[in-house]
Short mmCIF file of C-alpha atoms and ligand atoms in Angstrom, two decimals:
data_model
loop_
_atom_site.label_atom_id
_atom_site.label_comp_id
_atom_site.label_asym_id
_atom_site.label_seq_id
_atom_site.Cartn_x
_atom_site.Cartn_y
_atom_site.Cartn_z
CA UNK A 338 -61.75 14.14 0.88
CA UNK A 339 -65.46 12.82 0.35
CA UNK A 340 -68.56 14.21 2.39
CA UNK A 341 -71.98 12.24 2.71
CA UNK A 342 -75.05 13.00 4.74
CA UNK A 343 -76.55 9.64 5.78
CA UNK A 344 -79.06 8.87 8.22
CA UNK A 345 -77.39 5.60 9.46
CA UNK A 346 -77.14 5.51 12.93
CA UNK A 347 -73.98 5.45 14.92
CA UNK A 348 -73.94 1.40 15.92
CA UNK A 349 -74.29 0.84 12.60
CA UNK A 350 -71.99 2.60 10.30
CA UNK A 351 -68.75 0.97 9.06
CA UNK A 352 -65.93 3.08 9.56
CA UNK A 353 -62.46 3.03 10.74
CA UNK A 354 -63.54 5.82 13.28
CA UNK A 355 -66.97 7.09 14.60
CA UNK A 356 -66.30 10.42 16.14
CA UNK A 357 -68.64 11.42 19.12
CA UNK A 358 -68.45 15.18 20.42
CA UNK A 359 -68.50 15.27 24.27
CA UNK A 360 -69.27 18.23 26.48
CA UNK A 361 -67.02 18.87 29.61
CA UNK A 362 -70.08 18.16 32.33
CA UNK A 363 -71.15 14.85 30.90
CA UNK A 364 -71.24 12.13 33.56
CA UNK A 365 -72.71 9.62 30.86
CA UNK A 366 -72.02 10.48 27.06
CA UNK A 367 -73.59 8.14 24.88
CA UNK A 368 -75.12 5.75 26.98
CA UNK A 369 -76.93 4.00 24.56
CA UNK A 370 -73.80 3.15 22.84
CA UNK A 371 -71.94 2.59 25.76
CA UNK A 372 -74.05 -0.33 26.95
CA UNK A 373 -72.87 -2.39 24.02
CA UNK A 374 -69.15 -1.60 24.80
CA UNK A 375 -69.36 -2.76 28.52
CA UNK A 376 -69.35 1.12 29.68
CA UNK A 377 -66.04 1.69 28.24
CA UNK A 378 -66.86 5.45 27.65
CA UNK A 379 -67.97 6.08 31.25
CA UNK A 380 -64.82 4.37 32.14
CA UNK A 381 -62.60 6.80 30.87
CA UNK A 382 -64.92 9.51 31.89
CA UNK A 383 -65.06 8.81 35.29
CA UNK A 384 -61.32 7.81 35.62
CA UNK A 385 -60.60 11.30 34.48
CA UNK A 386 -58.56 9.82 31.59
CA UNK A 387 -60.87 11.64 29.08
CA UNK A 388 -61.89 15.24 30.67
CA UNK A 389 -63.66 16.28 27.44
CA UNK A 390 -61.97 19.71 27.58
CA UNK A 391 -61.83 21.92 24.46
CA UNK A 392 -59.70 19.51 21.66
CA UNK A 393 -59.19 16.52 24.29
CA UNK A 394 -59.19 13.29 22.56
CA UNK A 395 -59.63 9.55 23.29
CA UNK A 396 -59.87 6.47 21.02
CA UNK A 397 -61.82 3.52 22.34
CA UNK A 398 -61.55 0.26 20.28
CA UNK A 399 -64.96 -1.33 19.94
CA UNK A 400 -63.73 -5.15 19.57
CA UNK A 401 -66.35 -5.64 16.95
CA UNK A 402 -69.46 -5.02 19.36
CA UNK A 403 -70.68 -2.22 16.84
CA UNK A 404 -69.93 -1.66 13.49
CA UNK A 405 -67.47 1.17 13.83
CA UNK A 406 -64.02 -0.09 14.98
CA UNK A 407 -63.25 2.67 17.04
CA UNK A 408 -64.58 5.46 18.78
CA UNK A 409 -62.98 8.59 18.59
CA UNK A 410 -64.19 10.91 21.80
CA UNK A 411 -63.75 14.56 20.91
CA UNK A 412 -63.58 17.05 23.82
CA UNK A 413 -66.24 20.10 23.08
CA UNK A 414 -65.05 21.85 26.54
CA UNK A 415 -67.82 23.91 28.22
CA UNK A 416 -71.36 24.17 26.84
CA UNK A 417 -71.17 27.95 27.18
CA UNK A 418 -68.21 28.47 25.36
CA UNK A 419 -69.03 26.19 22.36
CA UNK A 420 -68.97 28.47 19.28
CA UNK A 421 -68.51 27.47 15.43
CA UNK A 422 -65.20 28.43 15.84
CA UNK A 423 -64.41 26.05 18.27
CA UNK A 424 -66.30 23.27 16.45
CA UNK A 425 -64.17 23.81 13.80
CA UNK A 426 -60.95 23.72 15.78
CA UNK A 427 -62.67 20.04 17.14
CA UNK A 428 -62.94 19.05 13.65
CA UNK A 429 -59.29 20.10 12.56
CA UNK A 430 -58.18 18.15 15.78
CA UNK A 431 -60.35 15.06 14.76
CA UNK A 432 -58.60 15.07 11.71
CA UNK A 433 -55.11 15.34 12.81
CA UNK A 434 -55.58 12.52 15.23
CA UNK A 435 -57.28 10.12 12.79
CA UNK A 436 -54.32 10.87 10.30
CA UNK A 437 -52.00 10.12 13.15
CA UNK A 438 -53.00 6.87 13.54
CA UNK A 439 -54.20 5.72 9.97
CA UNK A 440 -57.85 5.94 10.00
CA UNK A 441 -59.37 7.12 6.59
CA UNK A 442 -62.91 6.29 6.98
CA UNK A 443 -64.67 8.70 9.61
CA UNK A 444 -68.17 9.06 10.82
CA UNK A 445 -69.46 12.06 13.01
CA UNK A 446 -72.31 11.91 15.25
CA UNK A 447 -74.54 14.83 15.15
CA UNK A 448 -76.85 14.35 18.39
CA UNK A 449 -74.69 16.18 20.83
CA UNK A 450 -74.46 19.20 18.90
CA UNK A 451 -78.16 19.09 17.64
CA UNK A 452 -79.35 18.92 21.30
CA UNK A 453 -77.48 22.13 21.61
CA UNK A 454 -78.61 24.27 18.37
CA UNK A 455 -74.82 23.48 16.95
CA UNK A 456 -74.51 22.72 13.38
CA UNK A 457 -72.05 20.05 12.25
CA UNK A 458 -70.97 22.20 9.33
CA UNK A 459 -68.11 23.85 11.27
CA UNK A 460 -67.25 20.53 12.22
CA UNK A 461 -66.99 19.01 8.73
CA UNK A 462 -65.05 22.28 7.66
CA UNK A 463 -62.37 21.84 10.31
CA UNK A 464 -61.86 18.15 9.21
CA UNK A 465 -61.47 19.48 5.63
CA UNK A 466 -59.01 22.20 6.76
CA UNK A 467 -57.08 20.19 9.40
CA UNK A 468 -56.59 16.78 7.22
CA UNK A 469 -54.35 18.73 4.87
CA UNK A 470 -50.64 17.65 4.53
CA UNK A 471 -48.36 18.93 1.90
CA UNK A 472 -46.20 15.70 0.89
CA UNK A 473 -45.27 16.79 -2.74
CA UNK A 474 -41.51 16.12 -1.79
CA UNK A 475 -41.91 13.21 0.15
CA UNK A 476 -41.36 9.73 -0.53
CA UNK A 477 -44.58 8.19 -1.45
CA UNK A 478 -46.65 6.25 1.43
CA UNK A 479 -45.54 8.70 4.00
CA UNK A 480 -49.38 10.44 4.43
CA UNK A 481 -52.44 8.82 5.25
CA UNK A 482 -55.30 11.03 3.62
CA UNK A 483 -58.85 10.87 5.03
CA UNK A 484 -61.09 9.77 2.43
CA UNK A 485 -64.46 10.18 3.92
CA UNK A 486 -66.40 11.81 6.57
CA UNK A 487 -70.13 10.65 7.04
CA UNK A 488 -72.23 12.99 8.63
CA UNK A 489 -74.93 10.95 10.74
CA UNK A 490 -77.79 13.20 10.29
CA UNK A 491 -81.22 13.40 8.84
CA UNK A 492 -81.12 15.47 5.47
CA UNK A 493 -82.99 18.98 6.18
CA UNK A 494 -82.88 22.28 4.43
CA UNK A 495 -79.76 23.48 3.52
CA UNK A 496 -77.49 20.95 5.10
CA UNK A 497 -75.98 19.43 1.85
CA UNK A 498 -75.67 22.69 0.09
CA UNK A 499 -73.58 23.93 3.28
CA UNK A 500 -71.66 20.77 3.47
CA UNK A 501 -70.79 21.01 -0.33
CA UNK A 502 -69.96 24.54 0.27
CA UNK A 503 -67.62 24.04 3.05
CA UNK A 504 -66.10 20.78 1.19
CA UNK A 505 -65.35 22.86 -1.45
CA UNK A 506 -63.81 26.04 0.01
CA UNK A 507 -61.61 23.80 2.28
CA UNK A 508 -60.52 21.83 -0.98
CA UNK A 509 -59.85 25.33 -2.11
CA UNK A 510 -57.78 26.18 0.94
CA UNK A 511 -55.72 22.91 0.69
CA UNK A 512 -54.98 23.69 -3.13
CA UNK A 513 -53.70 27.57 -2.26
CA UNK A 514 -51.83 25.90 0.55
CA UNK A 515 -49.81 23.50 -1.84
CA UNK A 516 -48.87 26.57 -4.18
CA UNK A 517 -47.89 28.91 -1.21
CA UNK A 518 -45.57 25.77 0.18
CA UNK A 519 -44.09 24.90 -3.34
CA UNK A 520 -40.43 26.28 -2.92
CA UNK A 521 -39.39 29.15 -5.46
CA UNK A 522 -37.53 26.88 -7.89
CA UNK A 523 -40.49 25.02 -8.68
CA UNK A 524 -43.04 28.19 -8.88
CA UNK A 525 -41.55 31.04 -10.76
CA UNK A 526 -43.73 34.09 -12.14
CA UNK A 527 -43.93 32.18 -15.25
CA UNK A 528 -44.83 28.91 -13.32
CA UNK A 529 -47.54 30.56 -11.42
CA UNK A 530 -49.26 32.18 -14.78
CA UNK A 531 -49.09 28.87 -16.34
CA UNK A 532 -51.21 27.44 -13.49
CA UNK A 533 -53.70 30.35 -13.57
CA UNK A 534 -53.83 29.53 -17.24
CA UNK A 535 -54.62 25.83 -16.38
CA UNK A 536 -57.79 27.18 -14.17
CA UNK A 537 -59.08 29.01 -17.52
CA UNK A 538 -62.41 27.83 -18.80
CA UNK A 539 -65.20 29.40 -20.64
CA UNK A 540 -66.21 31.25 -17.49
CA UNK A 541 -62.89 32.14 -16.31
CA UNK A 542 -60.77 34.24 -18.48
CA UNK A 543 -56.93 34.49 -17.92
CA UNK A 544 -54.48 36.62 -19.65
CA UNK A 545 -51.04 36.79 -19.05
CA UNK A 546 -48.92 40.14 -19.83
CA UNK A 547 -44.89 39.87 -20.08
CA UNK A 548 -42.82 42.43 -19.22
CA UNK A 549 -43.05 43.99 -23.02
CA UNK A 550 -46.79 44.37 -22.29
CA UNK A 551 -46.21 45.49 -18.81
CA UNK A 552 -43.40 47.98 -20.21
CA UNK A 553 -46.28 49.29 -22.78
CA UNK A 554 -48.66 49.66 -20.04
CA UNK A 555 -46.61 51.78 -17.91
CA UNK A 556 -45.59 49.60 -15.15
CA UNK A 557 -42.45 50.92 -13.90
CA UNK A 558 -43.35 50.06 -10.15
CA UNK A 559 -43.96 46.30 -11.10
CA UNK A 560 -40.90 45.92 -13.38
CA UNK A 561 -38.46 47.42 -11.19
CA UNK A 562 -38.96 44.68 -8.76
CA UNK A 563 -38.36 41.95 -11.38
CA UNK A 564 -35.36 43.75 -12.84
CA UNK A 565 -32.77 41.51 -10.73
CA UNK A 566 -33.99 38.32 -11.52
CA UNK A 567 -33.60 36.15 -14.83
CA UNK A 568 -36.99 34.90 -14.45
CA UNK A 569 -39.50 36.99 -16.31
CA UNK A 570 -42.24 38.81 -14.56
CA UNK A 571 -45.82 37.83 -15.58
CA UNK A 572 -49.14 40.03 -14.60
CA UNK A 573 -52.02 37.60 -14.63
CA UNK A 574 -55.36 39.03 -15.14
CA UNK A 575 -58.30 36.67 -14.71
CA UNK A 576 -62.13 37.63 -15.28
CA UNK A 577 -65.07 35.91 -14.06
CA UNK A 578 -68.27 37.39 -15.65
CA UNK A 579 -71.23 35.85 -13.77
CA UNK A 580 -73.60 38.64 -13.08
CA UNK A 581 -74.47 42.38 -13.25
CA UNK A 582 -73.03 43.09 -9.65
CA UNK A 583 -69.55 44.47 -9.55
CA UNK A 584 -66.99 44.26 -10.98
CA UNK A 585 -64.92 43.53 -8.13
CA UNK A 586 -61.28 43.45 -8.52
CA UNK A 587 -59.07 41.08 -6.13
CA UNK A 588 -55.55 41.81 -6.41
CA UNK A 589 -53.00 39.14 -4.89
CA UNK A 590 -49.21 39.89 -3.88
CA UNK A 591 -47.32 37.30 -5.88
CA UNK A 592 -43.97 37.58 -5.32
CA UNK A 593 -42.63 34.22 -5.80
CA UNK A 594 -39.22 34.93 -3.40
CA UNK A 595 -38.61 37.93 -1.94
CA UNK A 596 -34.76 38.20 -0.91
CA UNK A 597 -35.10 42.09 -0.41
CA UNK A 598 -33.31 42.81 -3.51
CA UNK A 599 -30.16 45.36 -3.10
CA UNK A 600 -31.56 45.90 0.41
CA UNK A 601 -31.22 42.49 0.99
CA UNK A 602 -32.99 40.43 3.93
CA UNK A 603 -30.88 38.79 6.50
CA UNK A 604 -30.29 35.35 5.57
CA UNK A 605 -31.94 33.62 8.62
CA UNK A 606 -35.58 32.59 7.79
CA UNK A 607 -35.03 33.86 4.42
CA UNK A 608 -36.18 30.65 3.12
CA UNK A 609 -39.76 31.39 4.26
CA UNK A 610 -40.01 34.10 1.60
CA UNK A 611 -41.17 31.56 -0.94
CA UNK A 612 -44.81 32.46 0.82
CA UNK A 613 -44.74 35.92 -0.46
CA UNK A 614 -47.10 35.07 -2.92
CA UNK A 615 -49.77 34.03 -0.70
CA UNK A 616 -52.05 36.67 -1.76
CA UNK A 617 -51.69 35.91 -5.06
CA UNK A 618 -52.60 32.34 -4.39
CA UNK A 619 -55.54 33.22 -2.19
CA UNK A 620 -56.77 35.23 -5.31
CA UNK A 621 -56.43 32.38 -7.45
CA UNK A 622 -58.51 29.74 -5.41
CA UNK A 623 -61.02 32.32 -4.67
CA UNK A 624 -61.48 33.16 -8.76
CA UNK A 625 -61.64 28.90 -8.92
CA UNK A 626 -64.05 28.35 -6.23
CA UNK A 627 -66.47 31.46 -7.33
CA UNK A 628 -66.28 30.18 -11.06
CA UNK A 629 -67.03 26.83 -10.00
CA UNK A 630 -69.90 27.85 -7.74
CA UNK A 631 -71.10 30.43 -10.42
CA UNK A 632 -71.74 32.96 -7.74
CA UNK A 633 -73.59 35.66 -9.66
CA UNK A 634 -71.09 38.84 -9.70
CA UNK A 635 -68.36 40.03 -11.92
CA UNK A 636 -65.03 39.54 -10.82
CA UNK A 637 -61.54 40.41 -11.74
CA UNK A 638 -58.24 38.61 -10.28
CA UNK A 639 -55.06 40.28 -10.57
CA UNK A 640 -51.59 38.78 -9.85
CA UNK A 641 -48.74 40.80 -10.64
CA UNK A 642 -46.00 37.94 -10.54
CA UNK A 643 -42.22 38.49 -10.08
CA UNK A 644 -39.24 37.53 -7.97
CA UNK A 645 -37.30 40.14 -6.02
CA UNK A 646 -33.53 39.41 -6.20
CA UNK A 647 -30.53 41.19 -6.27
CA UNK A 648 -28.32 41.38 -9.42
CA UNK A 649 -26.22 43.87 -11.81
CA UNK A 650 -29.62 44.83 -13.24
CA UNK A 651 -31.69 45.03 -9.92
CA UNK A 652 -33.24 48.18 -9.01
CA UNK A 653 -31.06 50.27 -6.70
CA UNK A 654 -32.31 52.39 -3.79
CA UNK A 655 -32.43 55.87 -4.69
CA UNK A 656 -34.04 55.11 -8.27
CA UNK A 657 -37.26 56.34 -9.21
CA UNK A 658 -40.16 54.81 -11.02
CA UNK A 659 -43.13 55.73 -12.75
CA UNK A 660 -45.86 53.69 -12.05
CA UNK A 661 -49.07 53.11 -14.05
CA UNK A 662 -51.14 55.67 -12.42
CA UNK A 663 -48.48 58.24 -13.39
CA UNK A 664 -47.28 58.80 -9.88
CA UNK A 665 -43.73 58.59 -9.35
CA UNK A 666 -41.95 56.49 -6.50
CA UNK A 667 -38.50 56.97 -5.19
CA UNK A 668 -37.40 53.52 -4.01
CA UNK A 669 -35.87 53.90 -0.45
CA UNK A 670 -35.66 50.18 0.16
CA UNK A 671 -36.15 47.46 -2.37
CA UNK A 672 -37.34 45.51 -0.04
CA UNK A 673 -40.73 47.51 0.12
CA UNK A 674 -41.29 45.77 -3.35
CA UNK A 675 -44.91 44.58 -2.85
CA UNK A 676 -46.36 47.98 -2.48
CA UNK A 677 -44.62 48.73 -6.16
CA UNK A 678 -46.14 45.64 -7.70
CA UNK A 679 -49.49 46.53 -5.89
CA UNK A 680 -49.65 50.05 -7.09
CA UNK A 681 -49.50 49.25 -10.69
CA UNK A 682 -52.04 46.66 -10.09
CA UNK A 683 -54.34 48.72 -8.55
CA UNK A 684 -53.48 51.28 -11.21
CA UNK A 685 -54.36 49.27 -13.92
CA UNK A 686 -57.48 47.94 -12.40
CA UNK A 687 -59.17 51.27 -12.26
CA UNK A 688 -59.66 50.92 -16.31
CA UNK A 689 -62.58 48.06 -15.00
CA UNK A 690 -64.42 50.96 -13.33
CA UNK A 691 -64.27 48.54 -10.19
CA UNK A 692 -67.30 49.25 -7.86
CA UNK A 693 -64.45 47.51 -5.04
CA UNK A 694 -61.02 46.94 -4.91
CA UNK A 695 -59.64 44.46 -2.35
CA UNK A 696 -56.12 43.50 -2.32
CA UNK A 697 -54.28 40.84 0.00
CA UNK A 698 -50.77 40.85 0.64
CA UNK A 699 -47.81 39.45 2.60
CA UNK A 700 -46.89 43.31 2.86
CA UNK A 701 -45.04 43.87 6.13
CA UNK A 702 -43.30 42.19 8.75
CA UNK A 703 -44.68 44.87 11.08
CA UNK A 704 -48.09 43.07 10.67
CA UNK A 705 -46.89 40.04 12.74
CA UNK A 706 -45.10 42.61 15.31
CA UNK A 707 -48.61 44.14 15.59
CA UNK A 708 -50.55 41.18 15.55
CA UNK A 709 -48.77 38.12 16.10
CA UNK A 710 -50.12 35.28 14.11
CA UNK A 711 -53.75 35.82 15.24
CA UNK A 712 -55.19 38.10 12.61
CA UNK A 713 -54.97 39.70 9.55
CA UNK A 714 -54.77 43.58 9.56
CA UNK A 715 -57.11 45.32 7.63
CA UNK A 716 -56.91 48.98 6.34
CA UNK A 717 -59.28 50.81 3.58
CA UNK A 718 -61.19 53.82 2.65
CA UNK A 719 -64.56 52.46 2.86
CA UNK A 720 -66.52 51.89 6.09
CA UNK A 721 -69.10 49.68 4.36
CA UNK A 722 -66.59 47.50 2.46
CA UNK A 723 -64.71 47.02 5.55
CA UNK A 724 -68.03 46.10 7.81
CA UNK A 725 -68.87 43.67 5.20
CA UNK A 726 -65.07 42.29 5.57
CA UNK A 727 -65.34 42.18 9.36
CA UNK A 728 -69.06 40.05 8.73
CA UNK A 729 -67.01 37.70 6.70
CA UNK A 730 -64.63 37.38 9.38
CA UNK A 731 -67.06 36.35 11.88
CA UNK A 732 -68.62 33.86 9.32
CA UNK A 733 -65.12 32.31 8.43
CA UNK A 734 -63.47 32.63 11.78
CA UNK A 735 -60.45 34.17 9.76
CA UNK A 736 -59.78 37.18 12.45
CA UNK A 737 -59.41 40.68 10.83
CA UNK A 738 -58.11 43.51 12.82
CA UNK A 739 -58.66 47.13 11.46
CA UNK A 740 -55.84 49.61 11.86
CA UNK A 741 -56.31 53.28 10.95
CA UNK A 742 -55.20 55.46 8.02
CA UNK A 743 -54.91 58.87 9.46
CA UNK A 744 -54.47 61.44 6.85
CA UNK A 745 -50.84 62.72 8.86
CA UNK A 746 -49.43 58.95 7.85
CA UNK A 747 -49.22 61.02 4.27
CA UNK A 748 -46.19 62.96 5.70
CA UNK A 749 -44.21 59.97 6.40
CA UNK A 750 -43.93 58.98 2.79
CA UNK A 751 -42.82 62.34 1.24
CA UNK A 752 -40.23 62.28 -0.86
CA UNK A 753 -37.65 64.94 -1.75
CA UNK A 754 -37.83 63.99 -5.68
CA UNK A 755 -40.79 61.95 -6.09
CA UNK A 756 -44.27 62.03 -5.36
CA UNK A 757 -43.85 59.35 -2.86
CA UNK A 758 -41.39 57.09 -1.58
CA UNK A 759 -41.89 53.56 -1.02
CA UNK A 760 -40.59 53.13 2.77
CA UNK A 761 -41.04 55.47 5.53
CA UNK A 762 -38.62 53.34 7.51
CA UNK A 763 -39.72 51.47 10.84
CA UNK A 764 -42.31 53.68 12.33
CA UNK A 765 -45.68 52.70 11.81
CA UNK A 766 -44.68 50.38 8.85
CA UNK A 767 -47.85 48.44 8.78
CA UNK A 768 -49.81 51.33 8.17
CA UNK A 769 -47.57 53.59 6.00
CA UNK A 770 -47.87 50.75 3.64
CA UNK A 771 -51.50 50.56 3.45
CA UNK A 772 -51.47 54.43 3.27
CA UNK A 773 -48.99 53.93 0.11
CA UNK A 774 -51.49 51.77 -1.58
CA UNK A 775 -54.28 54.03 -0.71
CA UNK A 776 -52.84 56.46 -2.86
CA UNK A 777 -53.22 54.39 -5.72
CA UNK A 778 -56.79 53.32 -5.02
CA UNK A 779 -57.45 57.02 -4.99
CA UNK A 780 -61.37 57.58 -4.91
CA UNK A 781 -62.07 53.94 -5.68
CA UNK A 782 -63.76 52.03 -2.41
CA UNK A 783 -60.85 49.59 -1.70
CA UNK A 784 -59.70 47.26 1.27
CA UNK A 785 -56.15 46.25 2.18
CA UNK A 786 -55.60 42.98 3.89
CA UNK A 787 -52.13 42.28 5.39
CA UNK A 788 -51.75 38.57 5.67
CA UNK A 789 -48.02 38.49 6.34
CA UNK A 790 -48.91 37.83 10.27
CA UNK A 791 -51.12 34.48 9.33
CA UNK A 792 -50.09 33.13 5.97
CA UNK A 793 -47.59 31.12 7.30
CA UNK A 794 -47.83 28.98 10.63
CA UNK A 795 -44.54 27.93 12.46
CA UNK A 796 -46.23 25.48 14.68
CA UNK A 797 -49.12 23.11 14.19
CA UNK A 798 -52.94 24.37 14.74
CA UNK A 799 -56.16 22.46 14.81
CA UNK A 800 -56.84 24.05 11.43
CA UNK A 801 -53.73 24.60 10.04
CA UNK A 802 -50.61 22.15 9.89
CA UNK A 803 -47.28 23.84 10.08
CA UNK A 804 -46.71 25.96 7.06
CA UNK A 805 -49.04 27.53 4.38
CA UNK A 806 -52.17 28.64 5.93
CA UNK A 807 -54.44 29.54 2.93
CA UNK A 808 -55.11 32.78 4.64
CA UNK A 809 -57.65 34.92 3.01
CA UNK A 810 -59.47 32.26 1.23
CA UNK A 811 -62.36 31.57 3.42
CA UNK A 812 -62.52 34.98 4.11
CA UNK A 813 -62.82 36.67 0.62
CA UNK A 814 -65.20 33.90 -0.28
CA UNK A 815 -67.43 34.93 2.66
CA UNK A 816 -66.51 38.47 1.78
CA UNK A 817 -67.88 37.89 -1.91
CA UNK A 818 -70.92 36.00 -0.67
CA UNK A 819 -71.84 39.23 1.43
CA UNK A 820 -70.91 41.09 -1.18
CA UNK A 821 -73.90 39.84 -3.42
CA UNK A 822 -76.62 39.59 -0.66
N1 LIG B 2338 -42.45 40.49 2.15
C1 LIG B 2338 -41.98 41.18 2.96
C2 LIG B 2338 -43.11 41.23 4.22
C3 LIG B 2338 -42.95 39.84 5.14
C4 LIG B 2338 -41.97 39.76 6.08
C5 LIG B 2338 -43.81 39.05 5.02
C6 LIG B 2338 -41.80 39.09 6.80
C7 LIG B 2338 -43.87 37.88 5.72
C8 LIG B 2338 -42.75 37.83 6.71
C9 LIG B 2338 -42.13 42.53 2.24
O1 LIG B 2338 -41.74 42.64 0.92
C10 LIG B 2338 -40.97 43.35 3.00
O2 LIG B 2338 -39.85 42.97 3.18
N2 LIG B 2338 -41.56 44.66 3.56
C11 LIG B 2338 -40.64 45.48 4.66
C12 LIG B 2338 -40.82 46.68 4.29
C13 LIG B 2338 -40.07 47.84 4.84
C14 LIG B 2338 -38.47 47.50 3.84
C15 LIG B 2338 -40.68 48.89 4.73
C16 LIG B 2338 -40.68 45.17 5.95
O3 LIG B 2338 -41.63 44.48 6.56
O4 LIG B 2338 -39.50 45.07 6.34
MN1 LIG B 2339 -39.78 42.47 0.61
ZN1 LIG B 2340 -42.18 40.93 0.14
#
């Protein structure tokens, strides 16, 4: 999708639809335009057909009386409730309604927003997010992509930069959604590594370790997960050196399919476990974005990519493995595989002397038991980093909720024969997963984001069509922006 800022006026802009945001208490919105249209807007408002509640829409044909072919009235709801978050959702809704009707060229009127001190930027962001469709496996011709969004506004300080920022970040979200929606037969660990290598450039270095390299590094946790699969694991390392700040390490869980292994998952819903690499995909997206936008910091990305399958050579409950850090882990459940891969990634990353480690992972089913699908669970060992993440959460609208890592949880993970066990069972399993990782971060400032709750949506939402959401991408981008301030 192209986005332009233009000082053309509403009546004179050629487009399939002119989007007109309306508050719910306006009785004669857009009077100037409405005069040309024989009072059609007032008609749908006074008849109650269009109430301008948040996310209400109404399409009116202009019959050639002005340049836009249609008006898309977009309900903002109440003036007092109107936040950037709600405006973003309006953008998302406007995108899906437009796509349903095959409208590809859009223009956005910004006067109403402006008069309330509101920015059109989140609206444009919403259009970018809500306009996504996954069409790779559908016969061609099914989808109508939005080609253009013209923002009707005078150029003002910072506007085009902000628009370019959200255009690129939403594009990145689309790329990440594509990766996560892709089934595991088409996105194997080596496929994911290949994709990462394709992102490599002079500024973004990419290096991949295979299973022999990983064995040499002592990654017994990571390798134990991969043993049941014929697909070779790949430990992908990305490095972007854009400045002296940092280094910051981003680690993304990259289990391209999680069957549970010998601790096999129930078959119902197992098809969704292709999304167990959503953390890794988010990290790839963020690395690409950061290197293209040349943010001034030193950043590493790590994707320990593997499948988790049962088989004659798979790891078994009761097995003990040795991780990079030297700590041994007793495998209670082969389905608690993510933390084994992350333990080695965290352990490995400490050689970079990171200022901060952020991991992002679809780590526990308990995450959605606790939060539904409305927030990312955050844990960590550093207040300042978590405060920055909260700030990024507000900026991005990606909700984050902090969970505790009390010392008492250490008990839960005690093994009779090894340093730790990988599962403490159901009790507190969201936080014991976090606590397990904390043991490997040791003294390094670290934040854990469990996106099992938000990385997949079972229903259409204004800014997230059903399927992979791209969770964490905009959160992490905003986090890094905060970090370098
Ligand atoms: N990938 C799953 C977590 C998950 C479940 C993500 C559902 C998204 C939706 C993870 O590897 C897992 O299986 N976790 C187990 C841990 C348990 C065995 C301690 C879980 O949450 O059930
Ligand atoms: Mn699992
Ligand atoms: Zn998993």
